[in-house]
Every structure is written in C-alpha cells, then in structure tokens.
Amino acid sequence: MKISTYTVKPAIPDSLKALDEIARNLWLSWNYEAVQLFIRLDFDAWTRSHQSPVRTLGLVSQERLIQMAEDDSYVAALESVYEQFLKYKNSTPWYEDFCKKDEDIIKVSQDSVVAYFSMEYGMDVSLPIYSGGLGILSGDHMKTSSDMGLPLVGVGLLYRQGYFTQQLNTDGFQQEGYPENDWYNMPVERKEDQNGNPIKISVDLAGRIVIAQIWEVKVGRSSLYLLDTNIEENPADIRDITAALYGGDKETRIRQEILLGVGGIRALRALGINPAVTHMNEGHSAFLGLERIRELMEEKKFNFDEAREALWPTNIFTTHTPVPAGNERFDVWLIEKYLRSWTQILGVSWKDFLGLGRVNVNDDNESYCMTVLALKLSAYANGVARLHGEVSRTMWQRLWNELPINEVPIGHVTNGVHPRTWISSTVSRLLKRYFGPDLEDKPTELTVWERIDRISDEELWRAHERRREQLVVFARERIRKHIVRTGLSERRIHQAEDALSPSALTISFARRFATYKRGNLLLRDPERLLNLIRDNERPVQFIFAGKAHPNDIPGKELIREIIHFAERYNVTNRIIFLENYDMTVARYLTSGSDVWLNTPRRPMEASGTSGMKAALNGVLNCSILDGWWDEEYCSAIGWAIGQREPYANEDIQDDIESKALYDLLERDIIPLFYQRGRDRLPREWIKSMKASMKQLGQSISSHRMLKEYTQNYYYPALKNYQRIVQNNYADAKSLAAYFSRLNQSWNALKIMSLESDARPVMQRGEEFTVRASVELGVLKPNELLVELYAGTMSNQSTAIEQPARRLEMLPVEQNGSRYEYHIKVTCIDTGFQGYTVRILPKHTALVHPYRPGFLRWAD
C-alpha cells in the first residue's frame, strides 16, 4: 500500500511568530520566562504535550492562538522574552574574549570546530534521547558551550524510542515501555539541501549500505546533529539501529557505534563542517578516529602512520567508567564481521588492526576495547573527577608498560552542571535579586556566588520551604497516578493524598539503580530506620527514584526491595518511590529535598552530578567520599559517610557504612535540621546551606568545567590542528618517519652503565654527578629524551616514590654509537634517596612523550 505524506504546521498569528522560533531552540530549557509563555498559552496543552513547546503549539486550538495574539499582556511578555533570546545570541561570548589573547587561534567558524560526540544527550524532557548521568552531562556540556560561544558542535543518534519509560507493577517490579517519538512535534529539524531534499550519508555495515538522515537540535548559539536510520531506503533491521538507546544485543551496539563514529564524521562533512578537533565523550564513538584517518589518507594520499600522527594531536577522549567491566568491548568475530574490510582501506594487517583495541597486542584472546582504541588514537585523555583520574591511570597503566602511574597521560576535568538548567525558578529569582545581572549575563564570572551571604536566612529558608512543598505536591500526584493505573483500592488513593509531609526532613536518593550504587543501604537495619521514620517529634521521610537497566535483574530487585519494605512496615507515607525518573522528576527532587543521599561503593562512582544539582539549590549532600564529593567535601557544607577506607569484603563494607550513615542521621543531620530558635529557623542548617552554595556554586558549575576543557584540551588541540596542516602536514610526515625509525631501532637501545660520585651519606645542598653510558644504535641524541629519574625510595626500597624528579641528561662524549650522558644533581630532600635513568621519545611535534611501547629503563 502506497501512502503519500505531508507535514502540517500550526498557523501562528504574526504577533506570535516568535513563539515558534523559541520553541525550536533549547535555549528555552534554561529560561523560565520562556517556559511560562507556553504554560500560559494553554496549560492543558502543555500538560498533554509532556512539556514539549513544539507539541504544545500543535495542540493549542486556532481560536486560542487568535485570542492570545490579541492579548496585549501576553504579546508584551513574548516580546520581552524574544528580546532576551536575541540579546543572548548576539552578545559577545567568553570564547571571543579568550581568543583575543592569541591572534593565531582559530575563531568560531564551520572551518574549524570541536566536534563533541556522545551516545546520549539529556537536553530537555521534551527530547527524550538520554538515560542518565552521561546524557545529562552531555546536555549540560552543549548548553554551556552555547553560553561561552565555543566553536563546538554536538554529534549523536536520534533514537526513535529513546530510553525506556519505567512503570512499576503492583509488586513493585519494574516494567519497561518504549513509546515512539514524534520528531515533527519535537525541537528537531531535518537538514535539507538547497532543493529541499534531506541531507543523507551512508555507512558500510558488513557489506550492507546503511543510509542515515541528519537532524539538527538548536541549543542557543550551538547545534547538535543527530543521525537517524529510520527511513524508507533502509530495511527493517537497519531502521532499528536508531530505535532505542542502549537497546538490543552486542551486534546492535556495534552497529550504533560505527554509525555514531564513522557516520558522525561523514554527517559533519555533508553539512560543510570541518571537525578540526574531536572530543569523544566515552568510548562509544571511538571509530571516528578510523574514519578521520581514512579520509585523510584518501585526500592527501598519506599512509596509515602519517594520517594517524596528523590526527592524534587533535583527538580528545573522556572516560566515565571506573571499572574494567564497564568499558565497551566486542568479541573479535564482531570486529571481523563489521570492520575486517578496514584493514584494506587503511593498509594495515589484521593483527595490527586488532592491536588498536587491545592492551596486549599479542594476546589473541583479548577482546576489542573501545576505550583502548580511543586512548591509542588520542593525545589528550581525562577522567571526570580527581579521584576518577587516579583510578583511570591505574586501570590503564598497562598500555604504557612500566610508566609510573602518576605519569600515565590521563588527566581529569571534574564534571559540572549547567546552573540555569538546574537552579529552580524560586531560588533563581532570589539569587537574581542579590547577585545582580552577572548571574545570567556573565555565567563564567563564578565569584558572584560570594554574594550568597547577602541573602537573609529568612528569605533563603522560605524559598527552600516553598520548593519542598512543591515537591510534596508533585510526589503525591505521581503516586496517585500510579495507584489509579495499577487499579489499587480507593483507600490507597486517599493514603497517597497524605503521603509525605511538607515540613518533615526530606532525604532523597535518585539515580540509576545499579547494585554498586547501593540504593538499599538504608534498609540493612530496619529497626533503626523505622525509629527515625516514626518519630513524630522529628519526622524524617525518604524519596527514592531511578531506573534499572532492562536487563539488570539485581537492579530491579533493589527497587522492589524498597517498595516491599515500605509496605511491610506500613510506612508508605514516609518511604516512597517515584517511577519514571527523568529530568522533570530530577528538577523537583534536586530543588525540594533537604538532603541528597549518595551511597556508591568507592571508587565506583566516576563523578556523579545529581548531588551537584541539589547543591546549587541549597540542598546538603550526604555521601560516600567518591566522585566529585571526594574533592569538594568539608564538614561545613555536608556530611561524609566513612573516611575513604578500603574493604576487601563487600558485605562488611555495607554493614559498616550503613551504621555510619545511621550515626550521621541520628547524631548530626536530624538534630541540626530540627534545632530551631524562637523564630523557628534552623540557623545552623541555613549556615551550611549558604556555605555549600558559596563553595560549590563556583566549583561545580559547568562553566568552570568548560573553561578547563578549553584551556587544557580544546585550545591546545586547535593550535595543534593549525600547526599540523601547515606545509602540507610536514610535522605529521616527520613524526611518522620518526616513529618508523624508532620501531626499527628501539630494541637496540640500551643503557650500558649507570654510576655516580655520590657518597653513601650526603648533606642537603651538596651536588653529585650521575653518568650514564647509552647505546643508541642508528639513532641520534636529538631523537631521544634521556632522563634522570630520582626521588625518595619506598619503604620496601623497590621503587622511587611519586612524585619523582625528572631531569634531562645531555650527551658529553661519543664513542661510535655509544654516548656518555652526564648531569649534576643537587640534594634537596632528606631521607633515603634513589635514582635511575630512562629513555623516552623526543620530537618537536610530540604533544607528550608517552607512547605505548616506547620506554626504556636502566637495567
């Protein structure tokens, strides 16, 4: 049956035309006045649209549109918001001022962008293509990039069903729903050529040509481009590649990741955008490195090594996974099925191709790891918190065999959150009164949070109480809908109306329900928990929310355990679970709770951002010292569960840390909350709220995060791109030839002798000379970095403790291919000291000298 299609758009009166432009730009998602325009236009339509501005315009009757077009008050409000929108788009962003410090840096241009790749984006509830923290981070990254005017575009996939919706049955067991997204009523626009035809790209998947069209999401000044295979040219199984986020089996995943990485680069090219620098947010998009190499080989007639060296300084990789099992791996048969043809395209052997994704290139049993591929193709890599950076360096040290952990080239940029997205409207209005326009107009000026003390205790507390009241109203309505849907008794509906108290201490736990996050830690001692809940003098209530992965049965059982506990002990009015955790639920919880609870097994929480969102609203954190809390915690701003102790037994750890949590609740948190003066204000609690907002408002802002990415990664990578393309990629060719020489000659390198004139006991300030005889073979001294490596010896006298002193040694004498290196060393530190010598690569075009396989220590 042939069906002809067409698109219908609402007929919007001229005076309301700006509504359509605002609705189709996610600038709206962090501007409450803009959101209010659509609520005011038709509240019922707003509700039925699931808070989608584009869909709202489609649901509003023509009569209502005409009526509001003649409403002077409404038109004036629209004009005011539109004026703010234009001011935002036309203002001078932070990046332009940043560029003025260096006349050579590439300006904002489609000829030179940073392409940010992520599997998911949590931009707004109206665009459900995210699952959790990774997606929310990507969304906040894009919004902040817009605020700062960075030359950055986002690339991802447009999922027809997005992530699943969560419903709990009467037994509390999670069930999944997969509603279809209607792109024509969402803030996405299909990209078309000059003739009005969709712009499409193709990717070869195991001999089958996959066609994808491109959609654009406008995010303030920035753009996010999403690939979609659900088109007529593709057969059903190919159309399903972009059906669901993290859905299907491993074969579906590798298809999605090839489409994201390879197809994403091709999509940017089709749009006329040059990805001068690429940023891989997690390893899912790592195949983009292969596509960039392929197209440079084709364009410049380079070999694989030349193209790789040209692109290595312009690739950035961010890992979010603190456990080896969490990193994406594919069996070799899948890699062979989908990527064997790339060996011919790239001109490399099958073994070398597999080696790109293996720690041990000679282990035929090792699977293909996307994180390893990303690390090997990127000059820059980072974790997402200070502790996570340390964990990542330890996890991947084997890639740089024998390199000390602290030198493994993986840094860290602690995650942040987009303040204007996550600060509630109530708190935002209060802050704007006391902070002034800089809070919005100059979001990178983070010292504005020092002004928090200008706000009176009374005003801050009243604003917080209003948010808690709104949370309670929202939660009761959610519970009522769940009860009606599951067909429970009328009595339960009346109970829902009494669930939670608007004045009780409210503690929330909301995140993905995976076992390591320990959502049931509070349930280990029912008696202590029930004593807290049933205390009518100092009542406490707990709100839980979060989804378990559809295949994670233990995670689903955690949810069920919480619900059964509440029902078993008849405390369903004080322990509740809100189903279908999304950005809307998150906004209510992070602004209306009193305490944000986080209980992962350390160090398995890479960063975590939900507690950051809560902190911006004055909610205090109580958390394991993991992720971002490990570096930000101090007793003035919240509570730490435990003290970074390592445990060999998880059950013992759970028991000890649950007791520590109960102790905090009983001795510190609850008494502090209910410590009231004659004015009924919890002054000490408010003092902690202010201290938390002052400190964390500056450190957890995504604007601080993007400044660090720009200064430490984007800016240097763009400069690398400028340098590399000069003189027909002369640096890349030189570097490829250099490593070819190293590969052939490295085994001939040997430190023949190492000695010094140091006495057994030296005085601080004294000097001694270290001499090393080094066999270079065919290499020359200017091609190698010969370093003295010195420092305090470990207790076992088997290693030099970190950080060590690194001093370059210079050749002073030559005897054939053997060189004598000398250096004078001053005694600085006291105690038992040691030294050795090592050899690393040295080339002017190297971003850093740490390349897998190229490190030689003195024997």
PDB file of N, CA and C in Angstrom, residues 27-56:
ATOM      1  N   TRP A  27      17.405  26.812  24.063  1.00  0.00           N
ATOM      2  CA  TRP A  27      17.629  27.951  24.972  1.00  0.00           C
ATOM      3  C   TRP A  27      16.463  28.064  25.939  1.00  0.00           C
ATOM      4  N   LEU A  28      15.298  27.723  25.439  1.00  0.00           N
ATOM      5  CA  LEU A  28      14.084  27.760  26.263  1.00  0.00           C
ATOM      6  C   LEU A  28      14.224  26.898  27.516  1.00  0.00           C
ATOM      7  N   SER A  29      14.972  25.784  27.427  1.00  0.00           N
ATOM      8  CA  SER A  29      15.006  24.822  28.524  1.00  0.00           C
ATOM      9  C   SER A  29      15.689  25.360  29.771  1.00  0.00           C
ATOM     10  N   TRP A  30      16.453  26.451  29.634  1.00  0.00           N
ATOM     11  CA  TRP A  30      17.058  27.036  30.840  1.00  0.00           C
ATOM     12  C   TRP A  30      16.627  28.492  31.052  1.00  0.00           C
ATOM     13  N   ASN A  31      15.459  28.817  30.516  1.00  0.00           N
ATOM     14  CA  ASN A  31      14.895  30.159  30.702  1.00  0.00           C
ATOM     15  C   ASN A  31      13.424  30.032  31.098  1.00  0.00           C
ATOM     16  N   TYR A  32      13.151  30.248  32.376  1.00  0.00           N
ATOM     17  CA  TYR A  32      11.813  30.000  32.918  1.00  0.00           C
ATOM     18  C   TYR A  32      10.765  30.929  32.323  1.00  0.00           C
ATOM     19  N   GLU A  33      11.166  32.179  32.029  1.00  0.00           N
ATOM     20  CA  GLU A  33      10.198  33.100  31.445  1.00  0.00           C
ATOM     21  C   GLU A  33       9.709  32.583  30.093  1.00  0.00           C
ATOM     22  N   ALA A  34      10.601  31.938  29.336  1.00  0.00           N
ATOM     23  CA  ALA A  34      10.212  31.368  28.049  1.00  0.00           C
ATOM     24  C   ALA A  34       9.258  30.193  28.247  1.00  0.00           C
ATOM     25  N   VAL A  35       9.561  29.338  29.224  1.00  0.00           N
ATOM     26  CA  VAL A  35       8.684  28.206  29.517  1.00  0.00           C
ATOM     27  C   VAL A  35       7.300  28.698  29.920  1.00  0.00           C
ATOM     28  N   GLN A  36       7.265  29.773  30.707  1.00  0.00           N
ATOM     29  CA  GLN A  36       5.985  30.307  31.178  1.00  0.00           C
ATOM     30  C   GLN A  36       5.091  30.755  30.019  1.00  0.00           C
ATOM     31  N   LEU A  37       5.698  31.171  28.912  1.00  0.00           N
ATOM     32  CA  LEU A  37       4.884  31.572  27.763  1.00  0.00           C
ATOM     33  C   LEU A  37       4.007  30.426  27.275  1.00  0.00           C
ATOM     34  N   PHE A  38       4.545  29.218  27.264  1.00  0.00           N
ATOM     35  CA  PHE A  38       3.806  28.070  26.754  1.00  0.00           C
ATOM     36  C   PHE A  38       2.812  27.536  27.791  1.00  0.00           C
ATOM     37  N   ILE A  39       3.176  27.630  29.051  1.00  0.00           N
ATOM     38  CA  ILE A  39       2.231  27.253  30.109  1.00  0.00           C
ATOM     39  C   ILE A  39       1.038  28.199  30.089  1.00  0.00           C
ATOM     40  N   ARG A  40       1.327  29.474  29.943  1.00  0.00           N
ATOM     41  CA  ARG A  40       0.276  30.493  29.921  1.00  0.00           C
ATOM     42  C   ARG A  40      -0.576  30.389  28.654  1.00  0.00           C
ATOM     43  N   LEU A  41       0.034  29.963  27.577  1.00  0.00           N
ATOM     44  CA  LEU A  41      -0.703  29.846  26.313  1.00  0.00           C
ATOM     45  C   LEU A  41      -1.852  28.859  26.447  1.00  0.00           C
ATOM     46  N   ASP A  42      -1.556  27.689  27.034  1.00  0.00           N
ATOM     47  CA  ASP A  42      -2.603  26.681  27.240  1.00  0.00           C
ATOM     48  C   ASP A  42      -2.042  25.623  28.174  1.00  0.00           C
ATOM     49  N   PHE A  43      -2.396  25.696  29.449  1.00  0.00           N
ATOM     50  CA  PHE A  43      -1.817  24.792  30.435  1.00  0.00           C
ATOM     51  C   PHE A  43      -2.169  23.337  30.151  1.00  0.00           C
ATOM     52  N   ASP A  44      -3.408  23.089  29.725  1.00  0.00           N
ATOM     53  CA  ASP A  44      -3.813  21.709  29.424  1.00  0.00           C
ATOM     54  C   ASP A  44      -2.997  21.150  28.261  1.00  0.00           C
ATOM     55  N   ALA A  45      -2.788  21.976  27.235  1.00  0.00           N
ATOM     56  CA  ALA A  45      -1.982  21.528  26.096  1.00  0.00           C
ATOM     57  C   ALA A  45      -0.533  21.274  26.531  1.00  0.00           C
ATOM     58  N   TRP A  46      -0.031  22.113  27.399  1.00  0.00           N
ATOM     59  CA  TRP A  46       1.333  21.940  27.918  1.00  0.00           C
ATOM     60  C   TRP A  46       1.461  20.615  28.657  1.00  0.00           C
ATOM     61  N   THR A  47       0.462  20.289  29.442  1.00  0.00           N
ATOM     62  CA  THR A  47       0.476  19.040  30.199  1.00  0.00           C
ATOM     63  C   THR A  47       0.362  17.842  29.268  1.00  0.00           C
ATOM     64  N   ARG A  48      -0.573  17.905  28.318  1.00  0.00           N
ATOM     65  CA  ARG A  48      -0.763  16.788  27.391  1.00  0.00           C
ATOM     66  C   ARG A  48       0.437  16.576  26.482  1.00  0.00           C
ATOM     67  N   SER A  49       1.192  17.639  26.237  1.00  0.00           N
ATOM     68  CA  SER A  49       2.362  17.542  25.351  1.00  0.00           C
ATOM     69  C   SER A  49       3.582  16.980  26.064  1.00  0.00           C
ATOM     70  N   HIS A  50       3.439  16.685  27.366  1.00  0.00           N
ATOM     71  CA  HIS A  50       4.580  16.252  28.187  1.00  0.00           C
ATOM     72  C   HIS A  50       5.682  17.312  28.172  1.00  0.00           C
ATOM     73  N   GLN A  51       5.233  18.572  28.297  1.00  0.00           N
ATOM     74  CA  GLN A  51       6.122  19.727  28.419  1.00  0.00           C
ATOM     75  C   GLN A  51       6.980  19.935  27.170  1.00  0.00           C
ATOM     76  N   SER A  52       6.399  19.684  26.022  1.00  0.00           N
ATOM     77  CA  SER A  52       7.091  19.927  24.748  1.00  0.00           C
ATOM     78  C   SER A  52       6.544  21.209  24.131  1.00  0.00           C
ATOM     79  N   PRO A  53       7.351  22.254  24.039  1.00  0.00           N
ATOM     80  CA  PRO A  53       6.850  23.513  23.467  1.00  0.00           C
ATOM     81  C   PRO A  53       6.359  23.365  22.031  1.00  0.00           C
ATOM     82  N   VAL A  54       7.090  22.615  21.210  1.00  0.00           N
ATOM     83  CA  VAL A  54       6.676  22.444  19.814  1.00  0.00           C
ATOM     84  C   VAL A  54       5.341  21.726  19.756  1.00  0.00           C
ATOM     85  N   ARG A  55       5.198  20.664  20.518  1.00  0.00           N
ATOM     86  CA  ARG A  55       3.942  19.916  20.534  1.00  0.00           C
ATOM     87  C   ARG A  55       2.805  20.772  21.097  1.00  0.00           C
ATOM     88  N   THR A  56       3.107  21.596  22.076  1.00  0.00           N
ATOM     89  CA  THR A  56       2.085  22.478  22.649  1.00  0.00           C
ATOM     90  C   THR A  56       1.483  23.371  21.573  1.00  0.00           C
TER      91      THR A  56
END
